[in-house]
Coordinates of C-alpha atoms and ligand atoms in Angstrom, one line a residue:
M8 CA -23.3 -15.7 -11.5
Q9 CA -25.3 -14.3 -8.7
E10 CA -27.9 -11.6 -9.7
L11 CA -27.0 -8.3 -8.0
V12 CA -29.8 -6.2 -6.5
F13 CA -29.8 -2.6 -5.3
S14 CA -31.6 -3.0 -2.0
L15 CA -30.9 -2.9 1.7
D16 CA -32.2 -6.5 2.2
Y17 CA -29.9 -7.8 -0.5
A18 CA -26.9 -6.0 0.9
K19 CA -27.7 -7.4 4.4
Q20 CA -28.0 -10.9 3.0
R21 CA -24.6 -10.6 1.4
D22 CA -23.1 -9.4 4.7
A23 CA -24.8 -12.3 6.5
H24 CA -22.9 -14.7 4.1
D25 CA -19.6 -12.9 4.3
L26 CA -16.9 -14.7 6.2
L27 CA -15.2 -11.5 7.2
N28 CA -18.3 -9.6 8.2
N29 CA -17.5 -9.8 12.0
F30 CA -14.1 -8.3 11.5
Q31 CA -15.6 -4.8 11.5
N32 CA -16.2 -5.3 15.2
K33 CA -12.5 -5.3 15.7
F34 CA -12.1 -1.6 14.7
Y35 CA -13.0 1.8 16.1
F36 CA -15.1 3.9 13.7
P37 CA -15.3 7.7 13.7
Y38 CA -18.7 9.2 14.6
I39 CA -20.4 12.0 12.8
H40 CA -23.4 13.7 14.4
E41 CA -23.4 10.9 17.0
R42 CA -23.8 8.3 14.3
K43 CA -21.2 5.8 13.3
A44 CA -19.6 7.1 10.1
L45 CA -19.5 5.3 6.8
Y46 CA -15.7 5.1 6.5
F47 CA -14.3 4.9 3.0
S48 CA -10.9 6.6 3.6
G49 CA -8.8 3.5 4.4
A50 CA -6.5 4.4 1.5
S51 CA -5.5 7.5 3.5
L52 CA -5.6 6.1 7.0
G53 CA -6.8 2.7 8.1
L54 CA -9.0 2.5 11.1
Q55 CA -7.7 1.7 14.6
P56 CA -8.0 -1.9 15.6
H57 CA -9.3 -2.5 19.2
N58 CA -6.2 -4.5 20.1
T59 CA -3.7 -1.7 19.2
Q60 CA -4.0 0.0 22.6
D61 CA -3.3 -3.3 24.4
E62 CA -0.2 -4.0 22.4
I63 CA 1.2 -0.5 22.9
L64 CA 0.2 -0.6 26.6
T65 CA 2.2 -3.9 27.0
E66 CA 5.3 -2.1 25.9
L67 CA 4.7 1.0 28.0
E68 CA 4.2 -1.2 31.1
D69 CA 7.4 -3.1 30.3
W70 CA 9.3 0.1 29.7
A71 CA 8.1 1.3 33.2
N72 CA 8.8 -2.0 34.9
Y73 CA 12.1 -3.0 33.3
G74 CA 13.8 0.2 31.9
A75 CA 16.8 -0.8 29.8
E76 CA 16.5 -4.4 31.0
G77 CA 13.5 -4.6 28.7
Y78 CA 15.7 -5.0 25.6
F79 CA 16.3 -8.6 26.8
H80 CA 13.8 -9.2 29.5
S81 CA 10.5 -7.6 28.5
R82 CA 7.6 -9.9 27.6
N83 CA 8.2 -9.3 23.8
T84 CA 12.0 -8.9 24.1
W85 CA 12.7 -5.6 22.3
F86 CA 16.0 -6.8 21.0
T87 CA 14.2 -9.4 18.8
Y88 CA 10.8 -7.6 18.5
H89 CA 11.3 -7.5 14.8
D90 CA 11.0 -11.3 14.6
L91 CA 7.4 -11.0 15.7
L92 CA 6.5 -9.1 12.6
V93 CA 8.2 -10.7 9.7
N94 CA 6.4 -14.0 9.3
E95 CA 2.9 -12.5 9.1
T96 CA 4.2 -9.7 6.8
S97 CA 5.7 -12.3 4.5
N98 CA 2.3 -13.9 4.1
I99 CA 0.8 -10.5 3.0
I100 CA 3.5 -9.8 0.4
G101 CA 4.5 -13.3 -0.7
A102 CA 8.0 -13.2 0.6
I103 CA 10.2 -15.5 2.7
P104 CA 10.7 -13.9 6.2
S105 CA 14.4 -13.1 5.7
E106 CA 13.4 -10.9 2.7
V107 CA 11.4 -8.6 4.9
V108 CA 12.4 -5.8 7.2
I109 CA 10.1 -3.5 9.2
M110 CA 11.7 -0.1 9.6
N111 CA 11.5 3.7 9.0
Q112 CA 8.8 5.0 6.7
L113 CA 8.2 4.6 3.0
T114 CA 10.1 7.3 1.4
V115 CA 13.1 6.8 3.7
N116 CA 13.1 3.1 2.8
L117 CA 12.9 4.0 -0.9
H118 CA 16.0 6.2 -0.6
L119 CA 17.9 3.5 1.3
L120 CA 17.1 0.9 -1.4
L121 CA 17.8 3.3 -4.2
V122 CA 21.3 3.7 -2.7
S123 CA 21.8 0.0 -3.3
F124 CA 19.8 -0.5 -6.5
Y125 CA 20.3 2.7 -8.4
R126 CA 24.0 3.0 -9.2
P127 CA 24.0 4.9 -12.5
S128 CA 26.9 4.4 -14.8
K129 CA 27.8 6.3 -18.0
Q130 CA 26.0 3.6 -20.0
R131 CA 23.1 2.7 -17.7
Y132 CA 21.5 5.6 -15.8
K133 CA 17.8 5.9 -16.8
I134 CA 14.8 5.3 -14.6
I135 CA 11.3 4.4 -15.9
C136 CA 8.4 5.4 -13.6
E137 CA 4.7 6.3 -13.7
A138 CA 3.8 9.8 -14.8
Q139 CA 1.9 11.5 -11.9
A140 CA 3.3 9.1 -9.4
F141 CA 2.8 10.1 -5.7
S142 CA 4.7 13.3 -5.1
S143 CA 7.1 11.8 -2.6
D144 CA 8.3 9.1 -5.0
Q145 CA 9.0 11.9 -7.6
Y146 CA 10.9 13.9 -5.1
A147 CA 12.9 10.9 -4.0
L148 CA 13.8 9.9 -7.6
E149 CA 14.7 13.4 -8.7
S150 CA 16.9 14.0 -5.7
Q151 CA 18.7 10.7 -6.1
V152 CA 19.3 11.5 -9.8
R153 CA 20.7 15.0 -8.8
F154 CA 22.9 13.4 -6.1
Y155 CA 24.7 11.6 -9.0
G156 CA 25.1 14.9 -10.9
L157 CA 22.6 13.9 -13.5
D158 CA 19.7 15.8 -15.0
P159 CA 16.3 14.5 -14.0
K160 CA 14.8 15.6 -17.4
E161 CA 17.1 13.3 -19.3
T162 CA 17.3 10.5 -16.8
I163 CA 13.7 9.9 -15.6
I164 CA 11.4 8.5 -18.2
E165 CA 7.7 8.9 -17.2
V166 CA 5.1 6.7 -18.9
L167 CA 1.9 8.6 -19.4
P168 CA -1.7 7.3 -19.8
P169 CA -3.1 7.5 -23.3
P170 CA -4.5 11.0 -24.2
G171 CA -7.8 11.6 -22.4
E172 CA -7.4 8.6 -20.1
Y173 CA -6.4 8.2 -16.5
C174 CA -5.0 4.7 -16.4
I175 CA -1.7 3.6 -18.0
A176 CA -1.6 0.9 -20.7
H177 CA 0.8 -1.9 -19.8
Q178 CA 1.9 -2.0 -23.5
D179 CA 3.2 1.6 -23.1
I180 CA 5.3 0.5 -20.1
Y181 CA 6.8 -2.4 -22.0
A182 CA 7.4 -0.2 -25.0
A183 CA 9.3 2.3 -22.9
I184 CA 11.4 -0.5 -21.4
E185 CA 12.2 -1.7 -24.9
K186 CA 13.0 1.7 -26.2
H187 CA 15.4 2.6 -23.4
K188 CA 16.8 -0.8 -22.7
D189 CA 20.4 0.0 -23.5
E190 CA 20.5 2.9 -21.0
L191 CA 18.0 1.6 -18.4
A192 CA 19.2 1.2 -14.8
L193 CA 15.9 0.8 -13.0
V194 CA 12.1 0.5 -13.4
L195 CA 10.5 1.9 -10.3
W196 CA 6.7 1.4 -10.3
G197 CA 3.7 1.4 -8.0
G198 CA 1.8 -1.7 -7.2
V199 CA -1.5 0.2 -7.2
N200 CA -1.7 3.8 -8.3
F201 CA -2.9 6.0 -5.3
F202 CA -5.1 8.2 -7.5
T203 CA -6.8 5.9 -10.0
G204 CA -6.6 2.7 -8.0
Q205 CA -5.2 0.9 -11.1
A206 CA -3.2 -2.2 -10.2
F207 CA -0.1 -3.2 -12.2
D208 CA 1.3 -6.5 -13.4
I209 CA 4.3 -6.5 -11.1
K210 CA 5.5 -9.9 -12.4
T211 CA 5.6 -8.9 -16.1
I212 CA 7.1 -5.5 -15.4
T213 CA 9.8 -7.2 -13.4
D214 CA 10.5 -9.8 -16.1
K215 CA 10.8 -7.1 -18.8
A216 CA 13.0 -4.9 -16.6
H217 CA 15.3 -7.8 -16.0
R218 CA 15.4 -8.8 -19.6
A219 CA 16.5 -5.2 -20.4
G220 CA 19.3 -5.6 -17.8
A221 CA 17.7 -3.3 -15.2
F222 CA 16.5 -3.6 -11.7
A223 CA 12.8 -3.6 -10.8
G224 CA 11.6 -1.9 -7.6
F225 CA 8.1 -1.2 -6.4
D226 CA 6.2 1.2 -4.1
L227 CA 3.5 -0.9 -2.5
A228 CA 1.9 1.9 -0.4
H229 CA -1.6 1.1 -1.9
A230 CA -0.9 -2.6 -2.7
V231 CA 0.1 -4.1 0.6
G232 CA -2.8 -5.7 2.4
N233 CA -4.9 -5.0 -0.7
I234 CA -3.9 -7.1 -3.7
D235 CA -2.3 -10.5 -4.2
L236 CA 1.5 -10.1 -4.0
Q237 CA 4.1 -12.8 -4.7
L238 CA 7.3 -10.8 -4.5
H239 CA 9.6 -13.7 -4.0
D240 CA 8.3 -15.8 -6.8
W241 CA 8.1 -12.8 -9.2
R242 CA 11.8 -12.2 -8.5
V243 CA 11.2 -8.5 -7.6
D244 CA 14.5 -6.9 -6.6
F245 CA 13.2 -4.6 -3.9
A246 CA 9.9 -3.1 -2.6
V247 CA 8.8 -0.6 0.0
W248 CA 5.5 0.1 1.8
C249 CA 3.9 2.1 4.6
S250 CA 1.6 0.7 7.3
N251 CA -0.8 3.6 7.8
K252 CA -3.1 2.7 4.9
Y253 CA -4.4 -0.9 4.5
L254 CA -2.2 -2.2 7.2
N255 CA -4.0 -0.1 9.9
A256 CA -0.9 0.6 12.0
G257 CA -1.8 4.2 12.6
P258 CA -0.7 7.7 11.4
G259 CA 3.0 7.8 10.4
S260 CA 3.6 4.3 11.7
V261 CA 6.6 2.2 10.8
G262 CA 7.0 1.0 7.2
G263 CA 8.7 -1.9 5.5
A264 CA 11.0 -3.1 2.9
F265 CA 11.6 -6.2 0.8
V266 CA 15.0 -7.3 -0.7
H267 CA 15.0 -10.5 -2.7
Q268 CA 16.9 -13.4 -1.3
K269 CA 19.1 -13.5 -4.5
Y270 CA 21.1 -10.6 -3.0
D271 CA 21.9 -12.3 0.3
H272 CA 25.5 -12.9 -0.6
E273 CA 26.1 -9.9 -2.9
N274 CA 27.2 -7.5 -0.2
L275 CA 25.4 -4.6 -1.9
I276 CA 26.5 -1.0 -1.2
R277 CA 24.2 0.5 1.4
F278 CA 24.1 3.2 4.0
A279 CA 24.8 1.4 7.2
G280 CA 23.9 1.7 10.9
W281 CA 24.4 -0.4 14.0
W282 CA 21.0 -2.1 13.8
G283 CA 21.9 -3.7 10.4
H284 CA 25.0 -5.2 12.0
N285 CA 25.3 -8.9 13.0
K286 CA 23.2 -9.4 16.1
E287 CA 25.8 -11.6 17.8
T288 CA 28.2 -8.7 18.0
R289 CA 25.9 -5.6 17.7
F290 CA 26.2 -4.6 21.4
Q291 CA 30.0 -5.3 21.4
M292 CA 30.2 -2.5 18.8
P293 CA 33.2 -3.7 16.8
K294 CA 34.7 -1.3 14.3
N295 CA 33.8 -3.1 11.0
F296 CA 30.2 -3.3 9.8
D297 CA 29.1 -6.9 9.3
P298 CA 25.6 -6.8 7.8
I299 CA 22.9 -9.2 8.8
E300 CA 22.1 -11.5 5.9
G301 CA 18.8 -10.6 4.2
A302 CA 16.7 -7.5 4.4
E303 CA 17.4 -6.9 8.1
G304 CA 20.9 -5.8 7.1
W305 CA 19.4 -2.5 5.7
Q306 CA 18.3 -1.4 9.2
I307 CA 20.1 1.6 10.5
S308 CA 18.6 2.6 13.8
N309 CA 17.2 1.0 16.8
M310 CA 13.6 -0.1 16.4
P311 CA 10.6 2.1 17.2
I312 CA 8.9 -0.4 19.5
L313 CA 5.7 1.6 20.2
S314 CA 5.0 2.0 16.5
M315 CA 5.9 -1.6 15.9
A316 CA 3.4 -2.7 18.6
A317 CA 0.7 -1.0 16.5
Y318 CA 1.9 -2.8 13.5
K319 CA 1.9 -6.1 15.4
A320 CA -1.7 -5.6 16.6
S321 CA -2.9 -5.2 13.0
L322 CA -0.9 -8.2 11.7
S323 CA -2.8 -10.5 14.1
I324 CA -6.1 -9.4 12.4
F325 CA -4.6 -10.1 8.9
E326 CA -3.4 -13.5 10.1
E327 CA -6.8 -14.4 11.4
A328 CA -8.7 -13.2 8.3
G329 CA -6.2 -14.6 5.7
M330 CA -5.1 -12.7 2.6
E331 CA -7.0 -15.0 0.2
N332 CA -10.3 -14.2 2.0
I333 CA -9.5 -10.5 2.1
I334 CA -8.8 -10.5 -1.7
K335 CA -11.9 -12.5 -2.5
K336 CA -14.1 -10.1 -0.4
S337 CA -12.4 -7.1 -2.1
K338 CA -13.4 -8.4 -5.5
D339 CA -17.0 -9.1 -4.4
L340 CA -17.4 -5.6 -2.8
K341 CA -15.9 -4.0 -5.8
K342 CA -18.3 -5.7 -8.2
F343 CA -21.3 -4.7 -6.1
A344 CA -20.0 -1.1 -5.9
E345 CA -19.7 -0.9 -9.6
F346 CA -23.2 -2.2 -9.9
V347 CA -24.4 0.4 -7.3
F348 CA -22.7 3.2 -9.2
D349 CA -24.6 2.1 -12.4
E350 CA -27.8 2.3 -10.4
V351 CA -26.9 5.7 -9.1
N352 CA -26.3 7.0 -12.6
K353 CA -29.7 5.6 -13.7
Q354 CA -31.5 7.4 -10.9
I355 CA -29.8 10.8 -10.9
D356 CA -29.9 13.7 -13.4
V357 CA -27.6 13.1 -16.4
S358 CA -25.8 16.4 -15.7
N359 CA -24.5 14.8 -12.5
K360 CA -23.4 11.5 -13.9
L361 CA -20.5 10.0 -12.1
E362 CA -17.7 8.3 -14.0
I363 CA -15.5 5.6 -12.4
I364 CA -11.9 6.1 -13.6
T365 CA -10.6 2.9 -11.8
P366 CA -10.3 -0.1 -14.1
L367 CA -13.7 -1.9 -13.9
S368 CA -13.9 -5.6 -13.1
S369 CA -16.2 -6.0 -16.0
N370 CA -14.0 -4.4 -18.6
P371 CA -10.4 -4.7 -17.9
K372 CA -9.1 -4.0 -21.5
D373 CA -5.4 -4.4 -21.4
F374 CA -5.5 -3.1 -17.8
F375 CA -4.6 -5.5 -15.0
G376 CA -7.5 -4.6 -12.8
S377 CA -7.5 -2.8 -9.4
G378 CA -7.5 -3.4 -5.7
N379 CA -10.4 -2.3 -3.5
Q380 CA -10.4 1.4 -4.5
I381 CA -12.9 3.2 -6.6
S382 CA -12.0 6.6 -7.9
F383 CA -14.8 8.5 -9.6
K384 CA -14.9 11.7 -11.5
T385 CA -17.6 14.2 -10.5
K386 CA -19.2 16.8 -12.6
A387 CA -19.0 20.5 -11.6
N388 CA -19.0 21.0 -7.9
G389 CA -17.3 17.8 -6.9
K390 CA -15.8 19.5 -3.8
K391 CA -19.3 20.3 -2.7
L392 CA -20.4 16.7 -3.2
Y393 CA -17.5 15.5 -1.1
E394 CA -18.6 18.0 1.7
D395 CA -22.2 17.0 1.4
L396 CA -21.2 13.4 1.8
L397 CA -19.4 14.3 5.0
K398 CA -22.5 16.1 6.3
H399 CA -24.4 12.8 5.6
G400 CA -21.8 10.8 7.7
V401 CA -19.7 9.6 4.7
I402 CA -15.9 9.9 5.0
S403 CA -14.4 9.8 1.6
D404 CA -11.3 11.4 0.0
W405 CA -11.3 14.5 -2.2
R406 CA -8.6 14.8 -4.9
E407 CA -8.4 18.1 -6.8
P408 CA -9.8 19.0 -9.2
E409 CA -12.6 16.5 -9.7
V410 CA -12.0 13.1 -8.2
I411 CA -13.4 11.4 -5.1
R412 CA -11.7 8.2 -3.8
I413 CA -13.6 5.5 -2.1
A414 CA -11.7 2.6 -0.5
L415 CA -13.7 -0.6 0.2
V416 CA -11.7 -2.2 2.9
P417 CA -12.7 -5.9 3.3
L418 CA -11.8 -5.9 7.0
Y419 CA -14.2 -3.3 7.9
N420 CA -16.5 -2.2 5.0
S421 CA -19.7 -4.1 4.3
F422 CA -22.1 -4.6 1.4
E423 CA -24.5 -2.5 3.5
D424 CA -22.0 0.4 3.5
V425 CA -21.9 0.3 -0.2
F426 CA -25.7 0.3 -0.5
E427 CA -25.9 3.2 1.9
L428 CA -23.3 5.2 -0.1
G429 CA -25.4 4.6 -3.2
S430 CA -28.6 5.7 -1.5
I431 CA -26.9 8.9 -0.2
L432 CA -25.4 9.7 -3.6
I433 CA -28.8 9.4 -5.2
K434 CA -30.3 11.7 -2.6
L435 CA -27.6 14.3 -3.2
L436 CA -27.6 14.2 -6.9
K437 CA -31.2 13.6 -7.9
Ligands
PLP23 C1 1.2 7.1 1.2 C2 2.2 7.0 0.2 C3 3.6 7.3 0.5 C4 3.9 7.7 2.0 O1 5.2 7.9 2.2 P1 5.8 8.1 3.7 O2 7.2 8.4 3.4 O3 5.6 6.8 4.5 O4 5.1 9.2 4.3 C5 4.6 7.1 -0.4 N1 4.2 6.7 -1.7 C6 3.0 6.5 -2.0 C7 2.6 6.0 -3.4 C8 1.9 6.6 -1.1 O5 0.7 6.4 -1.5

């Protein structure tokens, strides 16, 4: 075990030995008071890669030069542009390419897959999900339940953290599945909770849901590009994600969905559109819908090429860095940050003590760990601390009433960033 040290020299030395250290040069950083910001808000919006503009410009030029001919004759052939994204996305989520589709945005994809995977019957109609899930997921589930004339209060079972805690115990998830197994239709869970940064054991949750006779679906908004995912091997039924957070594809950029290969020949009920139709005859526009085999068959509309160009630009960085290296650095940065927070707490007034609510690498209890995020609880005046951090060039994320979120993104955050954050916190809270 390497001895951790709270010093600039030590942080710089760790950066010098970091395989991914140069990747920060591939991104644009915001500036505050003419100084490059310390950016810890990658869980809200990932930074812009330098190559994004080139990829988008290529498509703008081809649109100008080819017009409609660009569908088949542009450099990246718009008709099959999607094929440029699925292999690299599969590497990030542990899928085979035909299980992946890049389309729409997260909540839209969640609705579309609920149409296929939430088909309540008199006997099986309940959904198990996290309490305090991201608002959009809650709205999506409630509206789906109402769509079937059911009462969300009796249908949606929320699993809460133990009293006084922020993170959910896996035992409580499994107990809920067991308790409701005869009426359970679906377990819909997050890969990483947006607020606490807690990561979940997707494999075991999926196994338990299946044993109870239910489907298992996942919202991977904060998990994709962040933690190890093996969706195919874990036999996850479906999953959805967005690309504006760790995938660095820009604000409101195109999202994605996963449907397991085991459904390739099941002809599941879905809401259909022409882009999900057999590519051979799509432009002949026959009367009967003939879905493409695999996840692509859930596409409805023609692809947003400009948005997909931004997604493509980002994927090339992931491919070059490699998911294993990203995950390894994430763990190292996280350990260092936990150590730095301990140092901060030693050096500041006890009345200001910061408490990390994200599961710690040193003490995972029955928790499964976390991704690269650290959420910490502030004492009184947390909002002011967030604003003071901003004045000192630190972009973090404030969550009412008392939590600040810090994302340590391996592609563009360094050990030095973490050291500087610690130093600024000490200065502000001494
Ligand atoms: C960011 C986020 C979303 C975003 O959904 P969109 O429909 O793409 O805007 C959904 N769910 C979770 C958990 C998120 O963190």
